CSV table of C-alpha atoms and ligand atoms in Angstrom, one decimal:
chain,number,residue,atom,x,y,z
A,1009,UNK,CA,58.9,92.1,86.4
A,1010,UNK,CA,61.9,91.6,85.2
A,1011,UNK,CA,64.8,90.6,87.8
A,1012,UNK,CA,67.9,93.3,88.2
A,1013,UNK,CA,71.3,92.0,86.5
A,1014,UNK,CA,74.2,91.3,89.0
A,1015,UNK,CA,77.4,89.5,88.7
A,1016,UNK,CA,79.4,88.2,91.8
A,1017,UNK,CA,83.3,88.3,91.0
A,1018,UNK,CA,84.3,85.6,92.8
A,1019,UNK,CA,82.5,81.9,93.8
A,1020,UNK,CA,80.4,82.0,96.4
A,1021,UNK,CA,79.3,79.7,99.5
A,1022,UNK,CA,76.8,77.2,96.9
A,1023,UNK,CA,73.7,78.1,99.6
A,1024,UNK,CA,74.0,81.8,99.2
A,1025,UNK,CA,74.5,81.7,95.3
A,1026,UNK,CA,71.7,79.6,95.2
A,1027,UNK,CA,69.6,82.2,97.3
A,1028,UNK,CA,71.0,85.4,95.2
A,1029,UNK,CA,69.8,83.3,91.9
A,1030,UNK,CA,66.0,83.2,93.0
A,1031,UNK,CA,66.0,86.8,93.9
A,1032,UNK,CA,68.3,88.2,90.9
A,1033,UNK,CA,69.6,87.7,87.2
A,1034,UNK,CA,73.1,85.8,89.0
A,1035,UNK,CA,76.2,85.9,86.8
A,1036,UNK,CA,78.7,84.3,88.7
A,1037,UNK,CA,82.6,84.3,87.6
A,1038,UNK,CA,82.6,80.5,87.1
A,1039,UNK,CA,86.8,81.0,86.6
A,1040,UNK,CA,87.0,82.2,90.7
A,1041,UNK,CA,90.2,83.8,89.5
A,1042,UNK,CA,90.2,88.0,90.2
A,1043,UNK,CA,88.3,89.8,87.4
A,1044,UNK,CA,90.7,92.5,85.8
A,1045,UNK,CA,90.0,96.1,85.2
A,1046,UNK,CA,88.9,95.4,81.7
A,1047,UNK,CA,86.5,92.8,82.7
A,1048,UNK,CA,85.1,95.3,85.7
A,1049,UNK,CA,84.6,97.9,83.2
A,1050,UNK,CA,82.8,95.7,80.5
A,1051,UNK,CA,80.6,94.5,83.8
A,1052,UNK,CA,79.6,98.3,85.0
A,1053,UNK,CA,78.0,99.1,81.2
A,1054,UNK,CA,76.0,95.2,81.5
A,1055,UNK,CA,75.1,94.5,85.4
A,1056,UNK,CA,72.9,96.4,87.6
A,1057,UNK,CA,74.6,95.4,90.6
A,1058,UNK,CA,78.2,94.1,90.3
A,1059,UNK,CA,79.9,92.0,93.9
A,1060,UNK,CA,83.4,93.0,94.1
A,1061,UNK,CA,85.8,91.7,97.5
A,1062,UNK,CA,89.0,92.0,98.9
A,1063,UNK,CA,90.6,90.2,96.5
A,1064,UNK,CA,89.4,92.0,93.6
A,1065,UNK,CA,91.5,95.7,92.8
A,1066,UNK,CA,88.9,99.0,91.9
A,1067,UNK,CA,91.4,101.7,91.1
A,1068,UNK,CA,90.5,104.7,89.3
A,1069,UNK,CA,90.6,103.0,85.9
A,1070,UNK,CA,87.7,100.9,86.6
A,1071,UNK,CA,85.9,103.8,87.0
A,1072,UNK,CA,87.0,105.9,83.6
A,1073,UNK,CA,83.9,105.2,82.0
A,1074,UNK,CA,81.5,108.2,80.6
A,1075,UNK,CA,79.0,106.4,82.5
A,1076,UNK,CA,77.4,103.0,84.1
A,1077,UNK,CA,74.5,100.9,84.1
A,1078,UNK,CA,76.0,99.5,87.7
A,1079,UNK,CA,74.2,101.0,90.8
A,1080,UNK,CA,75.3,99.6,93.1
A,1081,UNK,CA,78.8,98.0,94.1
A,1082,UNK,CA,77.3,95.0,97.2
A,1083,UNK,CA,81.3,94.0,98.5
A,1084,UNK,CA,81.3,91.1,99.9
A,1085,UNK,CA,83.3,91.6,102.9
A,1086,UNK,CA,83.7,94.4,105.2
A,1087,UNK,CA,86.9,96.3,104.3
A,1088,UNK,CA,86.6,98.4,101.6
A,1089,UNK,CA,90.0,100.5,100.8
A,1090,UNK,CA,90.1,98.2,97.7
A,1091,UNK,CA,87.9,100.4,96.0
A,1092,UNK,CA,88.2,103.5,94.8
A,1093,UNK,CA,85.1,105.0,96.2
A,1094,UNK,CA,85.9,108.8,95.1
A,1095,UNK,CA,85.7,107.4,91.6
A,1096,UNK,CA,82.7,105.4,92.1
A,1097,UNK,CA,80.6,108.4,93.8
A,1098,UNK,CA,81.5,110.5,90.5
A,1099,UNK,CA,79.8,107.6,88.4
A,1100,UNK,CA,77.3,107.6,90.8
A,1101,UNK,CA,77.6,103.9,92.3
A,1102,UNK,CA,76.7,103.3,95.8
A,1103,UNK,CA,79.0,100.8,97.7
A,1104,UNK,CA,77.6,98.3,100.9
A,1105,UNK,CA,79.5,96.3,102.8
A,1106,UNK,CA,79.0,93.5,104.7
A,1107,UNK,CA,79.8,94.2,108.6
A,1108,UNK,CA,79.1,92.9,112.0
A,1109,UNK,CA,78.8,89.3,110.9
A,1110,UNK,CA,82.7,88.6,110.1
A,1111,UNK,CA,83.7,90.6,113.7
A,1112,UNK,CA,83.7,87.0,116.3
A,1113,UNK,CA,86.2,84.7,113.5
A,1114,UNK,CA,87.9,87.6,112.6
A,1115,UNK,CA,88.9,88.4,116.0
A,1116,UNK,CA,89.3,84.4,117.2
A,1117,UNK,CA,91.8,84.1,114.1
A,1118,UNK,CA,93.5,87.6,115.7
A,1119,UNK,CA,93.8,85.6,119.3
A,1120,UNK,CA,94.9,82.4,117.8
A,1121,UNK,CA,97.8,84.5,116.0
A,1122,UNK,CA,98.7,86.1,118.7
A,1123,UNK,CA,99.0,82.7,120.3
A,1124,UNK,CA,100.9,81.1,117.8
A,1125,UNK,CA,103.4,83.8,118.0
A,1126,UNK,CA,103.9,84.1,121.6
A,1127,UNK,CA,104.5,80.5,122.2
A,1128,UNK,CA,106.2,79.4,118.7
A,1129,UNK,CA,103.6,77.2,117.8
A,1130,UNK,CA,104.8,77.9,113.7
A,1131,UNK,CA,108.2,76.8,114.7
A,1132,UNK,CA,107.2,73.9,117.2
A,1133,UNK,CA,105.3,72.5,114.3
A,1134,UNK,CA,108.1,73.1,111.8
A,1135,UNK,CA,110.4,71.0,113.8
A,1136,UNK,CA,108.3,68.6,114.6
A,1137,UNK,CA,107.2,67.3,110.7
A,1138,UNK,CA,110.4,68.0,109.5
A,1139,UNK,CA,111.9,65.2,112.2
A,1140,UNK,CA,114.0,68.1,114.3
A,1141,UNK,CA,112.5,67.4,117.7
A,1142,UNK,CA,114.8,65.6,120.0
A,1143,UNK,CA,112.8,65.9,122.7
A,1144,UNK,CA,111.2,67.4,125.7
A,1145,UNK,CA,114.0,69.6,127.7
A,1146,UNK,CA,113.8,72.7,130.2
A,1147,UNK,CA,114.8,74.8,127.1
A,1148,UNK,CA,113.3,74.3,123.9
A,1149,UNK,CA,111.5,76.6,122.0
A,1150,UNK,CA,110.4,79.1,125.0
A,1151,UNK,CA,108.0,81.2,124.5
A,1152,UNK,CA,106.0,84.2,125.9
A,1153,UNK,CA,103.6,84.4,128.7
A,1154,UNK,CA,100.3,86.0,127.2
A,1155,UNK,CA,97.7,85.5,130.3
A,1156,UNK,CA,98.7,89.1,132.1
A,1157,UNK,CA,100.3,90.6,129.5
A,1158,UNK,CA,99.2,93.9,127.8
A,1159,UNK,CA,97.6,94.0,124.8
A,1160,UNK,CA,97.5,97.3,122.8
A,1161,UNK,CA,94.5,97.6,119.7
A,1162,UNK,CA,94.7,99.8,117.5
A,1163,UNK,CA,91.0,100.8,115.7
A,1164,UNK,CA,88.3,100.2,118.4
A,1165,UNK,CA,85.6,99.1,116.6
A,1166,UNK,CA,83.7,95.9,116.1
A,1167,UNK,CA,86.4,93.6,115.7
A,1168,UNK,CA,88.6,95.6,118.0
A,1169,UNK,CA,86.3,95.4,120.9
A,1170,UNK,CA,85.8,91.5,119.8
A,1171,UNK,CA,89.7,91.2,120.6
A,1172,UNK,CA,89.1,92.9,123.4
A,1173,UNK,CA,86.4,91.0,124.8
A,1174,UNK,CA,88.3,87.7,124.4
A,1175,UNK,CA,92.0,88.8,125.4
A,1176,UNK,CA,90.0,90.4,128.7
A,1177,UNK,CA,88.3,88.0,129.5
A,1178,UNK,CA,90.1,84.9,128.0
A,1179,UNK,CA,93.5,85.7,129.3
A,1180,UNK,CA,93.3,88.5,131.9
A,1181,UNK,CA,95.3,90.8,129.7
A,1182,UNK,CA,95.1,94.4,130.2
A,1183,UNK,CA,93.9,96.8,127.1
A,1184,UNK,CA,95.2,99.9,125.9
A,1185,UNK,CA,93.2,101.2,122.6
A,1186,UNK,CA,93.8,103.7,120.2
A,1187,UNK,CA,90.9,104.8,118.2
A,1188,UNK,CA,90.3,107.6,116.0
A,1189,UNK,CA,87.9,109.4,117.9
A,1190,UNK,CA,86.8,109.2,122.1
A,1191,UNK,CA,85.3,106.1,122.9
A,1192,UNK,CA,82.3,106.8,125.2
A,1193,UNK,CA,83.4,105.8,129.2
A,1194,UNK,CA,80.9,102.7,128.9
A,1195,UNK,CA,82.6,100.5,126.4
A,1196,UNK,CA,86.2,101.3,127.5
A,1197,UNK,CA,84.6,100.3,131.5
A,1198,UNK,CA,83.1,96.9,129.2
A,1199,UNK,CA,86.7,95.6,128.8
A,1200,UNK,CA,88.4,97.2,131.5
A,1201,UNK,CA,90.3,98.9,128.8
A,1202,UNK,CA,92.3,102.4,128.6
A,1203,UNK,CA,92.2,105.2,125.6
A,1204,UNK,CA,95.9,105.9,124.6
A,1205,UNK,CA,95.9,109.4,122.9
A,1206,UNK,CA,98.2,108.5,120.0
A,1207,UNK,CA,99.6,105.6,118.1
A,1208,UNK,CA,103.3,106.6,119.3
A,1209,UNK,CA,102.2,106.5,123.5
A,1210,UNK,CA,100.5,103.6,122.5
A,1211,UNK,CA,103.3,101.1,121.1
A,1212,UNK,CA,106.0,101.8,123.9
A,1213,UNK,CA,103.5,100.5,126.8
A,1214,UNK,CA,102.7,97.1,125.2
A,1215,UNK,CA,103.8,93.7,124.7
A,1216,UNK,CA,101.7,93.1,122.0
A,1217,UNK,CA,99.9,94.9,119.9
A,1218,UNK,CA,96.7,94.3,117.0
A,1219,UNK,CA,95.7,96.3,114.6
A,1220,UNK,CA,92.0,96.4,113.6
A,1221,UNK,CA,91.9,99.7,112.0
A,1222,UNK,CA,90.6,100.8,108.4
A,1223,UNK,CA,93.2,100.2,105.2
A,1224,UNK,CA,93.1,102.4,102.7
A,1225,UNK,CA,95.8,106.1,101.7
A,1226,UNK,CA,95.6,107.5,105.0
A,1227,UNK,CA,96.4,104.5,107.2
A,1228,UNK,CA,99.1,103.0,104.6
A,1229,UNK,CA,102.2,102.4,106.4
A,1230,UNK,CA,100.7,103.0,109.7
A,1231,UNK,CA,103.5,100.7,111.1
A,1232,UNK,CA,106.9,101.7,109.4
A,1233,UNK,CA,110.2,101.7,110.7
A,1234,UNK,CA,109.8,104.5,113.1
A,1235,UNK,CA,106.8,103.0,114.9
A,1236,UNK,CA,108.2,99.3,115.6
A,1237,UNK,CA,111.4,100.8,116.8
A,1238,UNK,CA,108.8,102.6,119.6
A,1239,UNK,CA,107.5,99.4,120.4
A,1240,UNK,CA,108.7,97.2,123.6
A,1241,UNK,CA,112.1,94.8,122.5
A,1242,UNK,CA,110.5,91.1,122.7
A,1243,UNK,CA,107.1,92.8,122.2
A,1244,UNK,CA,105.4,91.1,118.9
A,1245,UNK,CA,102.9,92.6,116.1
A,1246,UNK,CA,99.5,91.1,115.1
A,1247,UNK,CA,97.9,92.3,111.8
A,1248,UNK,CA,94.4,90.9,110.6
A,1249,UNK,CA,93.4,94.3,109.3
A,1250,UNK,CA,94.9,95.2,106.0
A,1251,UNK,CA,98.4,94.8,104.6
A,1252,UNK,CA,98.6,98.4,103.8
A,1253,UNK,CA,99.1,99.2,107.4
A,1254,UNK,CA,102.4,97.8,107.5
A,1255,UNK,CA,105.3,98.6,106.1
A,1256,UNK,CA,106.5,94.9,105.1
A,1257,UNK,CA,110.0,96.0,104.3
A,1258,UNK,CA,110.8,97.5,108.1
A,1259,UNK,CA,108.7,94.9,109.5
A,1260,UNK,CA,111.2,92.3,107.3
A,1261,UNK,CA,114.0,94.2,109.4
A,1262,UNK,CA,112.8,94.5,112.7
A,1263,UNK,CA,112.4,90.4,112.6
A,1264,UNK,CA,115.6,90.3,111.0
A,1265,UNK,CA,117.3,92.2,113.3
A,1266,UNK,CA,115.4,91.2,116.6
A,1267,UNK,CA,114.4,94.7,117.9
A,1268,UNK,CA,110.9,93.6,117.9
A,1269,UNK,CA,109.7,89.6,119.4
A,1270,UNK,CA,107.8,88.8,116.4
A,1271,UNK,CA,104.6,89.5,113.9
A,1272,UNK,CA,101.5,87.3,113.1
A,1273,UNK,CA,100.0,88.4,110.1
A,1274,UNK,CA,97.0,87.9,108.4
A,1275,UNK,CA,97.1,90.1,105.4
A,1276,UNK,CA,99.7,91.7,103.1
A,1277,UNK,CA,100.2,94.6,101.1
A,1278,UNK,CA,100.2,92.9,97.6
A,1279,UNK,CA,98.3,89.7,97.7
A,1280,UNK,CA,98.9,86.8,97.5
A,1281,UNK,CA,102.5,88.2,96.9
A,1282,UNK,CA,104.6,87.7,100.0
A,1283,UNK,CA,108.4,89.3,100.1
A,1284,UNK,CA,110.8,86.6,100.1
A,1285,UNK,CA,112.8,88.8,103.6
A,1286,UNK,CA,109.0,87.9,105.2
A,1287,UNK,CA,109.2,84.0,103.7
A,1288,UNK,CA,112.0,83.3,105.8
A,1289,UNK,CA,112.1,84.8,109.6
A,1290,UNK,CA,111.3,82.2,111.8
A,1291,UNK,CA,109.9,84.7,114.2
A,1292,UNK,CA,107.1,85.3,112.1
A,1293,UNK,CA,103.5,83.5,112.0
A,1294,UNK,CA,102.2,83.7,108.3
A,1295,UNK,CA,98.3,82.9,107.3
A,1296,UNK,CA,96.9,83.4,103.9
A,1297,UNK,CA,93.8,85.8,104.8
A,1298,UNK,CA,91.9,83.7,107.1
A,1299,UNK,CA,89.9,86.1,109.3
A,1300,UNK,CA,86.0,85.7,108.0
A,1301,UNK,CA,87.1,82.0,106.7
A,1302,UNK,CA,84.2,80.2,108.3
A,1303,UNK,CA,81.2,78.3,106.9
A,1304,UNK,CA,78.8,80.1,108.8
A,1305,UNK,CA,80.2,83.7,108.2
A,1306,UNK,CA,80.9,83.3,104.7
A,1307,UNK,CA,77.2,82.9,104.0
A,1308,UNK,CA,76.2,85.3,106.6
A,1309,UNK,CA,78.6,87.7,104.6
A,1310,UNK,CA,76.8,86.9,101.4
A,1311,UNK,CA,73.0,86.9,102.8
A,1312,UNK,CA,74.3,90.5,104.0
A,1313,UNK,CA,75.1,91.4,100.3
A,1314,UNK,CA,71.7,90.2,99.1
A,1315,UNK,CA,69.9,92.6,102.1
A,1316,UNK,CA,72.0,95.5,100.9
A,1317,UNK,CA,71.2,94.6,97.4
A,1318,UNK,CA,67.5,93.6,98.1
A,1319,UNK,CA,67.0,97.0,100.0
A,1320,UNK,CA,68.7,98.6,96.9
A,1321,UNK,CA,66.4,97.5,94.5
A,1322,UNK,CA,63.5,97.6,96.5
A,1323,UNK,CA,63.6,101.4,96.8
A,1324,UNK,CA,64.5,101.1,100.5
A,1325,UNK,CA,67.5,102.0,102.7
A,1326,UNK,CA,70.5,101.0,102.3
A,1327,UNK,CA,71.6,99.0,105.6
A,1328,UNK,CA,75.1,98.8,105.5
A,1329,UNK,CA,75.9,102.1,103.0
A,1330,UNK,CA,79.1,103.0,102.5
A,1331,UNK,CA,78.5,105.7,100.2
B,2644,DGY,C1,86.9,91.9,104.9
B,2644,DGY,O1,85.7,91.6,105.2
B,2644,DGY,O2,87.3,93.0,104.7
B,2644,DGY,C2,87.9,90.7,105.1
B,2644,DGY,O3,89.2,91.1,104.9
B,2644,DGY,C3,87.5,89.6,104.2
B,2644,DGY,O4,87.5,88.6,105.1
């Protein structure tokens, strides 16, 4: 029987690849470089399966096509909002993603951000390798207390509740969430944590605040101008979601201006482009997409693609359907 076609668009771990090239026809973008519209659209009329992620960009004209010989889109990753997936359902392509397995790193990068942040550890390190440090004195480079302190989350799902768990439970921090829909008594009573109504009772209450909500049109911009002027002065921002949730312009100008602590982000609006405002506020904790950026959950992210796309094939459900 001949094996279904599928290309993955970026490199991945050496283990998985090799797994995914025993159970399919494996074209792998040797280049590692993102795959442009063009190239996606050539790949929907010759693969079966294609393996988009976050890095790659699905808009609508990836999708203009009469028709496709692709079935199924397996994105490697959990996040989906860079795919168009209105467009894909009218060529009839179903999307998987890969969740669960990236929630414990992602959330242990969100607490070491928030860390960094809230006791300068970007700056102390700064100083430090560039020769600056004169010193231990009563003064320098204070931070903020985080054991105590309350933490608001915004999107209380997996990772959110893996925040939670470690903020809790870590660092004895109180949690207010903010979640799309009521979260059942039990798993607010699991982390001693409170439901907020809205986004805008939320942000005034807290001293910090991560967001581990969806990306994607209706969540773009979440955080603009009018929501970090609602939050607490010294109070600081943590984003390992998507980049599309904050507005990096007013974010640029409440670090500028100081009417916010500081931000930690993970993610940004136009990857890897970062505004040159962001570049320079010292009050600002900058990684380059991190989150799932382990050994074992990058290959327990791809093994998750190849059940999706095993199931797929195999006439079975789809475990982790998206559409
Ligand atoms: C995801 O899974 O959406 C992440 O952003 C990739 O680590």
């Amino acid at each position: 029987m001949t094996k279904p076609s599928v290309l993955l668009s970026r490199r991945w771990p050496a283990t998985v690849e090799r797994a995914m090239a025993e159970r399919f026809d494996l074209t792998v973008n040797e280049t590692d470089r993102p795959l442009s519209p063009a190239d996606f659209r050539a790949a929907f009329a010759r693969f079966d399966a294609v393996c988009p992620t976050v890095s790659d960009r699905l808009g609508p004209e990836v999708f203009d096509l009469p028709a496709a010989r692709t079935r199924i889109l397996g994105n490697y990753g959990v996040g989906v909002s860079h795919i168009d997936l209105d467009a894909a359902r009218r060529l009839q392509i179903s999307v998987s993603n890969t969740p669960d397995v990236l929630s414990d790193c992602t959330a242990d990068l969100a607490m070491t951000l928030l860390l960094m942040i809230a006791r300068r550890v970007g700056e102390g390190e700064r100083q430090l390798r560039s020769g600056g440090w004169t010193g231990w004195h009563p003064t320098h480079l204070i931070g903020t207390r985080v054991s105590g302190a309350t933490l608001g989350i915004i999107g209380f799902g997996r990772i959110g509740q893996a925040m939670a768990q470690r903020a809790h439970f870590g660092f004895g921090m109180r949690i207010l969430v903010q979640n799309r829909s009521k979260l059942p008594e039990e798993t607010l009573i699991r982390y001693g944590a409170t439901q907020i109504d809205t986004v805008d009772a939320l942000l005034p209450q807290c001293d910090f605040v991560s967001l581990h909500c969806p990306g994607g049109a209706a969540n773009r911009h979440l955080i603009d101008s009018r929501r970090l002027d609602l939050m607490r002065p010294g109070a600081f921002l943590v984003n390992t979601a998507r980049g599309e949730l904050v507005d990096e312009h007013a974010l640029a100008q409440a670090l500028w201006f100081g009417t916010i602590g500081g931000a930690a982000l993970d993610v940004y609006d136009r990857e890897p482009a970062i505004p040159d405002a962001l570049l320079g506020a010292d009050n600002l904790v900058m990684l380059p997409h991190l989150g799932s950026a382990t050994d074992r959950t990058r290959e327990a992210m791809g093994l998750r693609v190849m059940d999706n796309l095993s199931a797929f094939f195999d006439g079975r459900r789809l475990p982790d359907r998206v559409i």
